[in-house]
XYZ file of C-alpha atoms in Angstrom:
744
model
C 21.159 48.024 -129.476
C 19.922 51.588 -129.689
C 18.882 53.535 -126.637
C 15.774 55.625 -127.031
C 16.649 57.843 -124.140
C 20.106 58.948 -123.064
C 20.724 58.930 -119.328
C 23.178 59.180 -116.554
C 23.143 56.671 -113.675
C 19.891 58.012 -112.223
C 17.954 58.058 -115.503
C 15.005 55.784 -116.230
C 15.855 53.758 -119.332
C 13.439 52.127 -121.820
C 15.005 49.683 -124.273
C 13.611 49.228 -127.791
C 11.453 46.167 -127.404
C 8.196 44.918 -128.815
C 5.091 46.471 -127.367
C 3.232 44.430 -124.782
C 0.405 42.260 -126.093
C -2.890 44.106 -126.261
C -5.507 43.304 -123.667
C -8.608 42.151 -125.530
C -11.019 40.583 -122.988
C -14.776 40.974 -123.218
C -16.129 44.315 -122.206
C -16.344 44.898 -118.434
C -18.186 47.428 -116.347
C -15.967 50.269 -115.257
C -14.436 49.417 -111.924
C -12.648 52.669 -111.130
C -8.901 53.144 -111.503
C -5.665 51.895 -110.010
C -3.920 54.774 -108.255
C -0.137 54.783 -108.668
C 2.091 57.141 -106.680
C 5.444 58.087 -108.206
C 7.975 59.352 -105.642
C 11.197 60.640 -107.227
C 13.214 63.869 -107.079
C 13.797 63.753 -110.859
C 10.883 65.182 -112.878
C 12.091 63.326 -115.986
C 11.479 60.042 -114.179
C 7.883 61.121 -113.513
C 7.369 62.008 -117.173
C 8.982 58.853 -118.475
C 7.009 56.596 -116.130
C 3.712 58.282 -116.970
C 4.508 58.099 -120.713
C 5.405 54.393 -120.450
C 2.266 53.345 -118.578
C -0.318 55.842 -119.819
C -3.339 54.547 -121.710
C -2.702 51.001 -120.465
C -5.253 48.944 -118.509
C -4.317 46.509 -115.797
C -6.873 44.051 -114.467
C -9.443 45.917 -116.599
C -8.840 49.270 -114.955
C -6.880 52.300 -116.158
C -4.126 53.879 -114.107
C -4.275 57.198 -112.281
C -0.965 58.808 -111.337
C -0.077 60.863 -108.266
C 3.287 62.603 -107.966
C 5.633 63.478 -105.101
C 9.106 64.917 -105.660
C 10.546 64.252 -102.196
C 10.028 61.889 -99.291
C 8.514 64.660 -97.155
C 6.047 65.585 -99.911
C 5.110 61.909 -100.198
C 4.421 61.723 -96.458
C 2.011 64.646 -96.690
C 0.259 63.178 -99.716
C -0.111 59.718 -98.146
C -1.585 61.222 -94.999
C -4.566 62.606 -96.943
C -4.939 60.182 -99.856
C -6.183 56.632 -99.658
C -6.731 53.652 -101.950
C -3.257 53.901 -103.472
C -2.400 50.579 -105.044
C 1.304 50.974 -105.958
C 4.144 53.290 -104.972
C 7.124 53.608 -107.345
C 9.757 54.891 -104.945
C 13.227 56.248 -105.530
C 15.641 55.161 -102.800
C 18.046 58.119 -102.870
C 16.424 61.560 -102.678
C 17.027 64.206 -99.981
C 19.280 61.689 -98.243
C 20.849 58.394 -99.140
C 18.155 56.394 -97.289
C 15.177 58.724 -97.751
C 13.283 56.061 -99.691
C 13.848 53.375 -97.080
C 12.834 55.736 -94.273
C 9.660 56.531 -96.192
C 8.924 52.791 -96.423
C 9.296 52.521 -92.645
C 6.934 55.496 -92.204
C 4.356 53.953 -94.558
C 4.357 50.586 -92.807
C 4.908 51.486 -89.157
C 3.397 54.965 -88.742
C 0.665 55.153 -91.372
C -0.065 51.404 -90.968
C -0.609 51.064 -94.743
C -0.121 47.335 -95.155
C -1.960 46.787 -98.426
C -0.203 49.264 -100.740
C 2.574 47.632 -102.829
C 5.978 49.311 -102.925
C 8.464 49.049 -105.801
C 11.908 50.442 -105.009
C 13.884 52.002 -107.856
C 17.415 53.302 -107.686
C 20.140 54.413 -109.995
C 22.717 53.865 -107.223
C 22.235 50.293 -105.973
C 25.249 50.472 -103.745
C 23.351 52.737 -101.352
C 20.578 50.198 -100.763
C 21.655 46.554 -100.690
C 18.905 44.523 -102.336
C 18.796 41.634 -99.809
C 18.716 43.881 -96.742
C 16.014 46.138 -98.158
C 13.694 43.335 -99.183
C 14.324 41.413 -95.949
C 13.694 44.327 -93.611
C 10.704 45.918 -95.361
C 7.520 44.672 -97.032
C 8.679 45.550 -100.542
C 6.944 44.135 -103.599
C 9.944 44.537 -105.920
C 13.383 46.124 -106.139
C 14.865 47.295 -109.425
C 17.681 49.466 -110.636
C 16.474 52.059 -113.084
C 18.706 50.613 -115.784
C 16.734 47.327 -115.584
C 13.322 48.860 -116.183
C 12.462 48.695 -119.850
C 8.894 49.668 -120.730
C 7.735 46.051 -120.811
C 9.534 45.205 -117.557
C 8.024 48.256 -115.893
C 4.579 47.213 -117.144
C 5.154 43.652 -115.892
C 6.418 44.824 -112.482
C 3.512 47.213 -111.918
C 0.980 44.625 -113.121
C 2.382 42.071 -110.679
C 2.196 44.625 -107.845
C -1.418 45.515 -108.704
C -2.397 41.841 -108.763
C -0.747 41.403 -105.363
C -2.533 44.523 -104.062
C -5.887 43.247 -105.354
C -5.383 39.845 -103.723
C -4.358 41.363 -100.381
C -7.345 43.731 -100.500
C -9.682 40.814 -101.187
C -8.198 38.731 -98.380
C -8.378 41.624 -95.916
C -11.902 42.504 -97.002
C -12.940 38.899 -96.469
C -11.226 38.819 -93.095
C -12.889 42.064 -92.021
C -16.202 40.775 -93.292
C -15.836 37.519 -91.398
C -14.886 39.423 -88.260
C -18.027 41.493 -88.686
C -20.069 38.320 -89.130
C -18.648 36.884 -85.907
C -19.401 40.120 -84.045
C -22.816 40.335 -85.659
C -23.668 36.791 -84.591
C -22.561 37.494 -81.018
C -24.542 40.746 -80.868
C -27.630 39.135 -82.358
C -27.509 36.252 -79.898
C -27.589 38.808 -77.084
C -30.977 40.058 -78.295
C -34.109 38.578 -76.792
C -37.293 37.899 -78.702
C -37.974 37.377 -82.384
C -38.775 41.049 -83.093
C -35.489 42.320 -81.648
C -33.524 39.564 -83.353
C -35.109 40.298 -86.751
C -34.445 44.042 -86.451
C -30.880 43.215 -85.498
C -30.440 41.180 -88.693
C -31.283 44.172 -90.921
C -28.938 46.398 -88.934
C -26.073 43.885 -89.124
C -26.501 43.374 -92.891
C -26.276 47.146 -93.344
C -23.109 47.227 -91.247
C -21.644 44.346 -93.240
C -22.245 46.237 -96.517
C -21.257 49.659 -95.112
C -24.588 51.252 -95.977
C -27.742 52.521 -94.303
C -30.235 49.917 -93.193
C -33.030 49.519 -95.733
C -35.030 46.348 -96.150
C -37.506 43.986 -94.574
C -37.528 40.537 -93.018
C -40.485 38.183 -93.373
C -41.640 34.837 -92.123
C -43.726 32.299 -94.001
C -45.619 29.771 -91.926
C -45.799 26.355 -93.564
C -49.469 26.150 -92.705
C -50.065 29.055 -95.096
C -47.269 28.853 -97.625
C -48.550 31.727 -99.794
C -48.640 34.377 -97.078
C -45.581 36.414 -96.135
C -45.711 38.193 -92.792
C -43.386 41.164 -92.280
C -41.631 40.865 -88.911
C -39.524 44.001 -89.134
C -38.505 46.617 -91.684
C -36.173 49.592 -92.032
C -35.725 52.545 -94.344
C -38.623 53.266 -96.728
C -40.090 49.806 -96.020
C -40.854 50.520 -92.368
C -44.481 51.349 -93.155
C -45.031 47.682 -94.073
C -44.618 46.471 -90.510
C -47.961 45.474 -88.948
C -49.668 46.460 -92.182
C -52.875 44.563 -92.835
C -52.248 44.719 -96.562
C -48.842 43.027 -96.293
C -46.196 43.688 -98.984
C -47.820 46.054 -101.475
C -44.822 45.994 -103.854
C -45.526 43.009 -106.104
C -41.917 42.964 -107.368
C -40.498 42.586 -103.854
C -43.134 40.019 -102.895
C -42.337 38.012 -106.023
C -38.583 38.094 -105.352
C -39.098 36.956 -101.776
C -41.356 34.088 -102.860
C -38.858 33.076 -105.537
C -36.108 33.061 -102.890
C -38.221 30.830 -100.661
C -39.072 28.482 -103.512
C -35.451 28.189 -104.669
C -34.138 28.199 -101.057
C -31.164 30.341 -102.084
C -30.022 33.977 -102.081
C -30.703 36.133 -105.144
C -28.564 39.149 -106.125
C -29.780 41.893 -108.510
C -28.581 45.262 -109.748
C -29.882 47.123 -106.692
C -31.093 44.457 -104.278
C -30.364 41.167 -102.575
C -32.798 38.636 -101.138
C -31.481 36.395 -98.391
C -32.835 32.970 -97.531
C -32.398 32.105 -93.860
C -34.244 28.801 -93.752
C -36.083 27.913 -90.569
C -37.593 24.823 -89.007
C -40.392 22.404 -89.693
C -42.993 25.126 -89.086
C -41.667 28.262 -90.761
C -39.045 29.841 -93.067
C -37.459 33.299 -92.945
C -36.438 35.538 -95.857
C -35.159 39.125 -96.200
C -35.142 41.782 -98.914
C -32.227 44.238 -98.804
C -31.812 47.459 -100.820
C -28.175 47.521 -102.005
C -28.255 50.480 -104.420
C -25.819 48.699 -106.745
C -24.688 45.232 -107.776
C -22.774 43.579 -104.949
C -19.253 42.422 -105.736
C -18.195 38.814 -105.332
C -16.712 39.342 -101.853
C -19.896 40.933 -100.497
C -21.982 38.143 -101.986
C -19.810 35.480 -100.385
C -19.991 37.245 -97.030
C -23.769 37.406 -97.237
C -23.847 33.681 -97.993
C -21.853 32.992 -94.813
C -23.962 35.466 -92.849
C -27.211 33.866 -94.063
C -26.114 30.396 -93.047
C -25.060 31.624 -89.609
C -28.251 33.565 -89.042
C -30.381 30.670 -90.265
C -29.253 28.751 -87.201
C -29.934 31.767 -84.988
C -33.431 32.343 -86.362
C -34.234 28.674 -86.096
C -33.290 28.787 -82.430
C -34.376 32.278 -81.442
C -37.628 31.055 -79.951
C -35.717 28.334 -78.134
C -33.278 30.964 -76.866
C -36.200 33.023 -75.625
C -37.587 30.017 -73.814
C -34.153 29.263 -72.347
C -33.887 32.878 -71.227
C -37.192 32.545 -69.444
C -36.032 29.319 -67.821
C -32.802 31.017 -66.743
C -34.367 34.158 -65.268
C -37.973 33.327 -64.415
C -39.603 30.746 -62.197
C -41.459 28.177 -64.284
C -44.292 27.764 -61.761
C -45.148 31.328 -60.725
C -43.588 33.182 -63.734
C -41.971 35.533 -61.219
C -38.296 36.500 -61.514
C -36.087 33.766 -60.059
C -33.015 34.052 -57.839
C -30.692 34.774 -60.791
C -32.890 37.598 -62.071
C -33.352 39.001 -58.559
C -29.581 39.050 -58.138
C -29.309 41.147 -61.326
C -31.995 43.517 -60.072
C -30.157 43.909 -56.745
C -26.961 44.674 -58.681
C -28.847 47.365 -60.588
C -30.260 48.790 -57.355
C -26.781 48.904 -55.821
C -25.620 51.012 -58.756
C -28.389 53.587 -58.331
C -28.076 56.798 -56.281
C -31.254 55.866 -54.361
C -29.736 52.644 -52.990
C -29.920 53.984 -49.426
C -33.691 53.672 -49.539
C -33.736 50.064 -50.841
C -34.221 46.877 -48.820
C -34.018 43.256 -49.918
C -36.188 40.793 -48.003
C -36.447 37.005 -48.211
C -39.804 35.680 -47.004
C -39.978 31.977 -46.180
C -43.212 30.057 -45.566
C -43.096 28.331 -42.178
C -43.490 24.531 -42.106
C -44.239 24.396 -45.837
C -42.494 21.030 -46.273
C -44.869 19.409 -43.777
C -47.877 20.779 -45.688
C -46.356 19.652 -48.974
C -45.710 16.140 -47.668
C -49.134 15.832 -46.036
C -51.286 17.173 -48.880
C -49.120 16.354 -51.911
C -46.854 18.271 -54.268
C -49.692 19.325 -56.555
C -51.452 20.988 -53.618
C -48.120 22.503 -52.592
C -47.708 24.045 -56.053
C -51.199 25.540 -55.849
C -50.322 26.947 -52.442
C -47.157 28.564 -53.821
C -49.176 30.051 -56.680
C -51.624 31.455 -54.118
C -48.813 33.067 -52.111
C -47.215 34.456 -55.293
C -50.550 35.888 -56.444
C -51.168 37.598 -53.091
C -47.686 39.093 -52.928
C -47.954 40.277 -56.521
C -51.448 41.722 -56.022
C -50.577 43.530 -52.772
C -47.013 44.642 -53.525
C -46.255 44.041 -57.205
C -47.182 47.529 -58.423
C -44.529 49.134 -56.233
C -42.010 46.379 -55.460
C -40.224 43.564 -57.253
C -41.525 40.154 -56.230
C -39.461 37.036 -57.002
C -39.399 33.384 -56.121
C -35.845 32.537 -55.149
C -36.392 28.836 -54.574
C -38.656 26.316 -52.857
C -40.993 28.151 -50.514
C -38.883 31.329 -50.302
C -39.893 34.579 -52.015
C -37.836 37.720 -52.532
C -39.091 41.285 -52.170
C -36.993 44.237 -53.358
C -37.786 47.925 -53.239
C -38.269 51.089 -51.221
C -37.501 50.693 -47.528
C -40.775 52.324 -46.521
C -42.677 49.563 -48.332
C -40.453 46.555 -47.605
C -41.622 46.493 -44.027
C -41.418 43.165 -42.154
C -44.715 43.789 -40.363
C -46.484 44.455 -43.679
C -44.887 41.427 -45.326
C -45.772 39.008 -42.551
C -49.268 40.434 -42.081
C -50.055 39.319 -45.635
C -50.165 35.767 -44.269
C -52.747 36.515 -41.568
C -55.649 35.758 -43.872
C -56.040 32.079 -44.772
C -55.381 30.913 -48.331
C -58.205 29.194 -50.166
C -56.594 26.337 -52.087
C -58.569 23.704 -53.962
C -61.580 24.197 -51.710
C -59.537 24.139 -48.495
C -58.681 26.997 -46.142
C -54.964 26.897 -45.299
C -53.497 29.114 -42.584
C -49.842 30.017 -43.083
C -47.185 32.072 -41.368
C -43.858 33.292 -42.672
C -40.412 34.345 -41.467
C -38.340 37.130 -43.040
C -34.659 37.985 -43.331
C -33.828 41.521 -44.491
C -30.793 43.405 -45.817
C -30.505 47.190 -46.079
C -28.599 48.153 -49.231
C -27.455 51.479 -47.748
C -23.638 51.565 -47.664
C -23.587 47.944 -48.778
C -20.158 46.881 -49.999
C -20.976 43.610 -51.754
C -22.844 42.765 -54.949
C -26.230 41.228 -55.591
C -25.034 37.689 -54.928
C -23.570 38.747 -51.569
C -26.761 40.576 -50.619
C -28.813 37.442 -51.302
C -26.416 35.340 -49.240
C -26.617 37.814 -46.385
C -30.401 37.850 -46.594
C -30.243 34.047 -46.344
C -28.097 34.383 -43.226
C -30.598 36.809 -41.676
C -33.457 34.451 -42.573
C -31.740 31.491 -40.916
C -31.063 33.600 -37.815
C -34.732 34.643 -37.717
C -35.827 31.004 -37.909
C -33.523 30.075 -35.053
C -34.827 32.884 -32.868
C -38.521 32.769 -33.632
C -40.757 31.472 -36.386
C -43.140 34.053 -37.883
C -40.605 36.736 -36.965
C -37.912 38.674 -38.802
C -34.237 39.593 -38.516
C -32.111 42.294 -40.163
C -28.644 41.377 -41.387
C -25.807 43.245 -39.682
C -22.200 43.714 -40.699
C -20.977 41.852 -37.628
C -22.930 38.789 -38.783
C -21.359 39.031 -42.209
C -17.853 39.392 -40.806
C -18.354 36.372 -38.550
C -19.760 34.177 -41.320
C -17.108 35.176 -43.847
C -14.346 34.646 -41.281
C -15.663 31.137 -40.649
C -15.746 30.423 -44.380
C -12.219 31.803 -44.800
C -11.000 29.709 -41.882
C -12.718 26.624 -43.298
C -10.892 26.976 -46.629
C -7.620 27.672 -44.821
C -8.117 24.600 -42.617
C -8.728 22.377 -45.633
C -5.510 23.667 -47.174
C -3.681 23.227 -43.850
C -4.779 19.592 -43.751
C -3.407 19.022 -47.267
C -0.172 20.902 -46.547
C 0.487 19.049 -43.236
C 0.251 22.232 -41.152
C -1.740 20.269 -38.544
C 0.327 18.211 -36.130
C -0.009 16.261 -32.879
C 1.545 17.169 -29.513
C 1.462 15.163 -26.303
C 0.862 16.284 -22.701
C 2.059 13.759 -20.108
C -0.269 12.369 -17.419
C 1.363 11.886 -13.989
C 0.860 9.488 -11.087
C 0.382 11.930 -8.200
C 1.901 9.551 -5.654
C 5.119 8.668 -7.512
C 5.234 11.771 -9.759
C 6.162 9.482 -12.640
C 4.553 9.743 -16.112
C 2.104 6.937 -16.951
C 0.732 8.215 -20.232
C 0.010 11.238 -22.390
C -2.953 12.926 -24.063
C -2.647 13.471 -27.836
C -3.642 17.042 -28.718
C -4.073 18.596 -32.194
C -2.302 21.855 -33.101
C -2.281 24.129 -36.174
C 0.715 26.232 -37.068
C 0.445 28.231 -40.323
C 3.332 28.699 -42.739
C 4.162 32.074 -41.181
C 4.475 30.460 -37.746
C 1.117 31.645 -36.366
C -0.727 29.231 -34.077
C -4.497 28.942 -34.510
C -6.170 27.963 -31.179
C -8.006 24.613 -31.194
C -11.198 26.241 -29.896
C -11.274 28.237 -33.157
C -10.544 25.541 -35.715
C -12.012 22.385 -34.127
C -15.637 23.676 -34.422
C -14.920 24.615 -38.056
C -13.523 21.154 -38.707
C -16.634 19.617 -37.186
C -18.965 21.895 -39.166
C -17.252 21.149 -42.477
C -16.935 17.402 -41.836
C -13.151 17.594 -42.204
C -12.856 16.367 -38.606
C -13.471 12.811 -39.876
C -10.235 12.798 -41.893
C -8.333 14.855 -39.308
C -9.446 12.600 -36.472
C -8.355 9.478 -38.309
C -4.926 11.001 -38.972
C -4.511 11.956 -35.289
C -5.525 8.452 -34.195
C -3.052 6.844 -36.575
C -0.164 9.125 -35.583
C -0.857 8.618 -31.864
C -0.821 4.821 -32.300
C 2.435 5.018 -34.264
C 3.983 7.164 -31.513
C 2.843 4.626 -28.904
C 4.589 1.858 -30.849
C 7.757 3.950 -31.103
C 7.756 4.530 -27.355
C 7.182 0.844 -26.690
C 10.202 0.009 -28.848
C 12.207 2.306 -26.545
C 11.044 0.392 -23.479
C 8.013 2.421 -22.389
C 5.717 -0.608 -22.391
C 3.349 0.586 -19.655
C 2.681 3.923 -21.320
C -0.908 4.838 -22.390
C -1.961 7.310 -25.090
C -5.311 9.140 -24.740
C -6.984 10.353 -27.946
C -9.815 12.910 -28.052
C -12.778 11.952 -30.230
C -15.018 14.669 -31.666
C -18.777 14.382 -31.436
C -19.044 14.417 -35.258
C -16.280 11.834 -35.562
C -17.832 9.586 -32.917
C -21.217 9.626 -34.659
C -19.780 8.725 -38.059
C -21.085 5.297 -39.134
C -17.588 4.062 -39.996
C -15.899 5.204 -36.795
C -15.642 1.692 -35.332
C -14.223 0.333 -38.608
C -11.687 3.165 -38.659
C -10.587 2.352 -35.103
C -10.155 -1.332 -35.886
C -8.222 -0.593 -39.102
C -5.827 1.815 -37.352
C -5.138 -0.699 -34.577
C -4.516 -3.432 -37.141
C -2.273 -1.288 -39.355
C -0.110 0.125 -36.545
C -0.063 -2.919 -34.260
C -0.804 -0.705 -31.253
C -2.054 -2.706 -28.234
C -5.706 -1.694 -27.567
C -5.149 -1.930 -23.808
C -2.768 1.074 -24.068
C -5.186 3.232 -26.117
C -7.805 5.390 -24.445
C -10.544 7.325 -26.263
C -11.820 10.498 -24.625
C -15.430 11.556 -25.249
C -17.111 14.618 -23.731
C -19.919 14.353 -21.232
C -22.279 16.043 -23.763
C -21.695 13.178 -26.225
C -22.361 10.669 -23.474
C -25.777 12.172 -22.759
C -27.092 12.135 -26.364
C -28.897 9.082 -27.743
C -27.920 6.946 -24.709
C -29.072 3.563 -26.012
C -27.137 3.855 -29.291
C -24.101 5.174 -27.423
C -24.140 2.323 -24.908
C -24.139 -0.182 -27.770
C -21.261 1.585 -29.547
C -19.194 1.872 -26.367
C -19.736 -1.810 -25.739
C -18.360 -2.614 -29.204
C -15.374 -0.312 -28.617
C -14.596 -2.003 -25.303
C -14.635 -5.354 -27.094
C -11.608 -4.156 -29.088
C -9.753 -3.687 -25.777
C -9.673 0.121 -26.026
C -10.689 1.986 -22.836
C -13.065 4.966 -22.542
C -12.623 8.198 -20.609
C -15.327 10.824 -20.087
C -13.760 14.249 -20.563
C -14.845 17.518 -18.882
C -16.826 15.537 -16.341
C -19.061 17.632 -14.091
C -19.846 20.336 -16.680
C -22.952 18.523 -17.975
C -25.975 16.883 -16.426
C -25.094 13.206 -16.358
C -27.478 10.771 -14.736
C -25.558 8.627 -12.261
C -27.504 5.535 -13.212
C -26.854 6.202 -16.863
C -23.161 6.831 -16.147
C -22.950 3.407 -14.564
C -24.505 1.812 -17.680
C -21.891 3.409 -19.920
C -19.163 1.252 -18.375
C -16.536 3.946 -18.860
C -13.021 3.386 -17.527
C -11.999 6.862 -16.417
C -13.398 10.269 -15.450
C -11.519 13.495 -16.169
C -12.088 16.383 -13.775
C -12.549 19.579 -15.768
C -9.849 22.232 -15.305
C -12.447 24.758 -14.074
C -13.018 22.614 -10.951
C -9.272 22.150 -10.437
C -8.809 25.928 -10.509
C -11.490 26.360 -7.840
C -9.639 24.062 -5.406
C -7.470 26.916 -4.172
C -9.814 29.828 -4.854
C -12.389 29.389 -2.059
C -13.047 27.539 1.164
C -15.402 25.151 -0.580
C -13.514 25.077 -3.847
C -12.565 21.421 -3.622
C -16.104 20.180 -3.118
C -16.899 19.240 -6.731
C -13.452 17.748 -7.354
C -13.802 15.732 -4.167
C -17.256 14.456 -5.252
C -15.961 13.386 -8.675
C -13.040 11.553 -7.083
C -15.380 9.829 -4.635
C -17.800 8.951 -7.440
C -14.997 7.408 -9.455
C -13.889 5.380 -6.458
C -17.443 4.129 -5.848
C -17.967 3.172 -9.501
C -14.534 1.620 -9.839
C -13.367 4.290 -12.315
C -9.941 5.868 -12.497
C -9.827 9.673 -12.239
C -7.452 12.182 -13.827
C -7.458 15.915 -13.047
C -6.797 18.374 -15.900
C -5.200 21.813 -15.726
C -3.004 21.360 -12.629
C -0.794 24.438 -12.606
C 0.722 24.704 -9.115
C 1.990 22.454 -6.350
C -0.792 23.328 -3.921
C -3.441 22.061 -6.363
C -1.472 18.836 -6.835
C -1.151 18.305 -3.059
C -4.877 18.834 -2.423
C -5.820 16.461 -5.246
C -3.438 13.821 -3.924
C -4.872 14.198 -0.416
C -8.368 13.752 -1.841
C -7.305 10.473 -3.410
C -7.020 11.583 -7.034
C -4.559 9.151 -8.627
C -3.606 10.977 -11.834
C -3.152 14.541 -13.071
C -1.902 16.549 -16.040
C -1.101 20.226 -16.438
C 1.593 22.859 -16.779
C 2.970 22.004 -13.323
C 4.309 18.773 -14.767
C 4.717 19.427 -18.484
C 3.329 21.435 -21.333
C 2.160 19.721 -24.564
C 5.250 18.725 -26.564
C 6.260 17.260 -29.897
C 7.241 13.608 -30.251
C 10.965 14.383 -30.053
C 10.483 16.596 -27.006
C 8.359 13.896 -25.384
C 11.097 11.312 -25.837
C 13.667 13.566 -24.175
C 11.257 14.472 -21.366
C 10.468 10.826 -20.617
C 14.158 9.990 -20.382
C 14.643 12.818 -17.895
C 11.596 11.888 -15.795
C 12.127 8.167 -15.518
C 9.048 6.654 -17.104
C 9.518 2.897 -17.598
């Protein structure tokens, strides 16, 4: 076999072989060139490669060669040139791994992922084939002695095909990404006009060209008339033109697109069919300047189908937007829109001069119920119209819900006196004169730290405070109010978590017979210790538990644990021991309270005669008839009743007798007074005497020193509890304490 070119190891060799088959497809439009970069430190290799591949077409395009004679020269060339399809790269140049380092630079630094790289070397030992191909995105790896002319042609052709496929895939991916972004951006536009203009802009972006075209609608009621919604470029003069589309060619193409219900692509244009609904269809004409390639056409097909759905629903979206941000009755901004406007005001430098007010119609529900909802709606429309007429030119008026309106604007204009004076004149509704008044809650945005939602909440708080203080009045929100409310909310969430995490627990404070000084029972008390060991006082968390309704579950748990502890003590021989359980007002009023009590007694087996429920005097005085019936049903279970904090309320003695309670508890404040003044024991003495006359037992709370205990005993008080005898203790501590203090 003869060699046409003598070489040493680094020479490029072409063997005498048959020429490659000629490429004889039908004529194609010129599609540019394939750019091939030759990187080699041997000029003969450049000449031989160019000679071997010159005048050949690959994929119907000729080749254009670029040359670099070192890795550093190639780096400079690649930094300024683009659209290079193939790099023929020598491995060993300035250094043994110069070629491989250049590959790393191309992929990792220049981020050129599409260009195909063919490694060539005359010294394969310096670049192991498996390692090179594994570590780098290399299209092919050949020793120069392998590359005959036909093999070189085949290798480069394969690389160009790979490059073309990767380019097509990436172009499609980029196009689809643009379509996704375009759809998202278009959906953010409101109104048909904005949406239509957005379509032309997004098509231009998709095709990487200036926006030039028009979008039309054809109503099915007049199928021959095309109405231009929006236009761009030289077509912009057609918008709102009485003569419509003056270019008969464009009009004909658009009508043909509508008739065929498909896109049409020409040498310098594209018409896009977007479809529509039962009432109308949409179509666009786009100037392209040249015939679109297959990828662009496919992308426009996807885009058209996506946008067809958007156009079909754009009016629905507009209606939904109105529903979301505007009140359907008054057409004023609603609470959501007002919140956005407050957010905008908070971001403005003039925020110090802005006030948000909520104005609530007094007793509107009674008027609505008495005269009907239709009349109520007319009344709300009348109020909205007056507010808008008197204030709308200078302030933002909104309806935030029900019979509450929002007013936002300059502090000098959002004046509570001005707002409330607007209700002085009667409203004429459906032939009737209706006199109204209103109450206002206001928030100054100066130095406000929250957002629009917080400002509305705080305005609500101020409005509620104003209603509590005085109808037809007003109240400004203060930071102290906000701190208090937010602290309560924080504590409420913490309490709910504490209940789940078993941070709440029961302690017991013994009750003592003052004559024998022996324990006869104990009061079950609830405590809260957080995970870090901090104790939260009951007077802080009990009201929160009542407000949130969590007291129902907490109270049931306390009752069950107290009954279980009673049974444990009875098993240890403390059979005459009584447990007292506090019952919250909310808990006591719950319709299932009696069922809960019966279930707990049944489940634990606790003897009802050794369970005492403590209710406050304030509970005893509310709804007396219902309470008397409930207490009677409780007594039927065998459980006894004690009235706690007795003497702090205003109990009727006759009513007290009807309650048929079993015990009175003298409040600690009266026990403290026993030793503080000459007449300090008067109230305690009267309670003890009252208990004796009514046949009720009496227990004194808060006994802290021996003198108090002696006076109470001398007055005839049978029982007492307090720090003098024992502090509240856990179940284990209680067991030990009882053993030491001889309770049997």
